[in-house]
Amino acid sequence: RLDMELCEIRGVLETAIRQGLDKDIPEGLRYVQISETLINKLCREILRAESLMIHPPVDT
C-alpha cells in the first residue's frame, strides 16, 4: 500500500514538472507549483515510510 501511494505522488509530481516546462526558461531556473495538500500528503508518506524502515512490521 505504501509503495502504491508513493508512486502516485511521484506520478503527480512528474506530471506537474512536465506541465511546468517552459522552453524559454533555462532548466535550472524552472519551477513547479504544487498544492499545500500534495505537500502535506508527501510529508505524511515520507514520515510513514521512515517509520516503517525504523520499525518494520512484525509477522506473527
mmCIF file of C-alpha atoms in Angstrom, residues 2-55:
data_model
loop_
_atom_site.group_PDB
_atom_site.id
_atom_site.type_symbol
_atom_site.label_atom_id
_atom_site.label_comp_id
_atom_site.label_asym_id
_atom_site.label_seq_id
_atom_site.Cartn_x
_atom_site.Cartn_y
_atom_site.Cartn_z
ATOM 1 C CA LEU A 2 2.794 2.432 0.892
ATOM 2 C CA ASP A 3 4.644 1.823 -2.387
ATOM 3 C CA MET A 4 1.481 2.490 -4.356
ATOM 4 C CA GLU A 5 0.865 5.784 -2.560
ATOM 5 C CA LEU A 6 4.461 6.929 -3.056
ATOM 6 C CA CYS A 7 4.230 6.013 -6.760
ATOM 7 C CA GLU A 8 1.024 8.034 -7.002
ATOM 8 C CA ILE A 9 2.772 11.068 -5.518
ATOM 9 C CA ARG A 10 5.717 10.585 -7.862
ATOM 10 C CA GLY A 11 3.350 10.484 -10.844
ATOM 11 C CA VAL A 12 1.633 13.697 -9.773
ATOM 12 C CA LEU A 13 4.969 15.467 -9.340
ATOM 13 C CA GLU A 14 6.275 14.223 -12.701
ATOM 14 C CA THR A 15 3.093 15.427 -14.396
ATOM 15 C CA ALA A 16 3.414 18.828 -12.704
ATOM 16 C CA ILE A 17 7.001 19.117 -13.885
ATOM 17 C CA ARG A 18 6.051 18.275 -17.484
ATOM 18 C CA GLN A 19 3.221 20.818 -17.367
ATOM 19 C CA GLY A 20 5.540 23.449 -15.881
ATOM 20 C CA LEU A 21 8.234 23.181 -18.523
ATOM 21 C CA ASP A 22 8.813 26.349 -20.474
ATOM 22 C CA LYS A 23 11.364 26.236 -23.267
ATOM 23 C CA ASP A 24 12.239 29.918 -22.729
ATOM 24 C CA ILE A 25 13.404 29.308 -19.158
ATOM 25 C CA PRO A 26 16.769 27.570 -18.559
ATOM 26 C CA GLU A 27 16.338 24.175 -16.895
ATOM 27 C CA GLY A 28 17.989 25.187 -13.617
ATOM 28 C CA LEU A 29 15.614 28.140 -13.215
ATOM 29 C CA ARG A 30 12.339 26.313 -13.918
ATOM 30 C CA TYR A 31 9.972 25.790 -11.035
ATOM 31 C CA VAL A 32 6.759 23.912 -10.400
ATOM 32 C CA GLN A 33 3.935 24.931 -8.099
ATOM 33 C CA ILE A 34 2.269 22.170 -6.097
ATOM 34 C CA SER A 35 -0.665 22.423 -3.740
ATOM 35 C CA GLU A 36 -0.362 22.523 0.027
ATOM 36 C CA THR A 37 -2.500 19.371 0.123
ATOM 37 C CA LEU A 38 0.030 17.487 -2.003
ATOM 38 C CA ILE A 39 2.924 18.786 0.093
ATOM 39 C CA ASN A 40 1.191 17.575 3.259
ATOM 40 C CA LYS A 41 0.439 14.170 1.725
ATOM 41 C CA LEU A 42 4.036 13.809 0.566
ATOM 42 C CA CYS A 43 5.341 14.698 4.042
ATOM 43 C CA ARG A 44 2.978 12.199 5.704
ATOM 44 C CA GLU A 45 4.023 9.416 3.338
ATOM 45 C CA ILE A 46 7.736 10.127 3.813
ATOM 46 C CA LEU A 47 7.350 10.122 7.603
ATOM 47 C CA ARG A 48 5.365 6.876 7.428
ATOM 48 C CA ALA A 49 7.990 5.294 5.167
ATOM 49 C CA GLU A 50 10.755 6.342 7.576
ATOM 50 C CA SER A 51 8.771 4.924 10.489
ATOM 51 C CA LEU A 52 8.342 1.598 8.681
ATOM 52 C CA MET A 53 12.081 1.441 7.975
ATOM 53 C CA ILE A 54 12.903 2.108 11.631
ATOM 54 C CA HIS A 55 10.172 -0.198 12.980
#
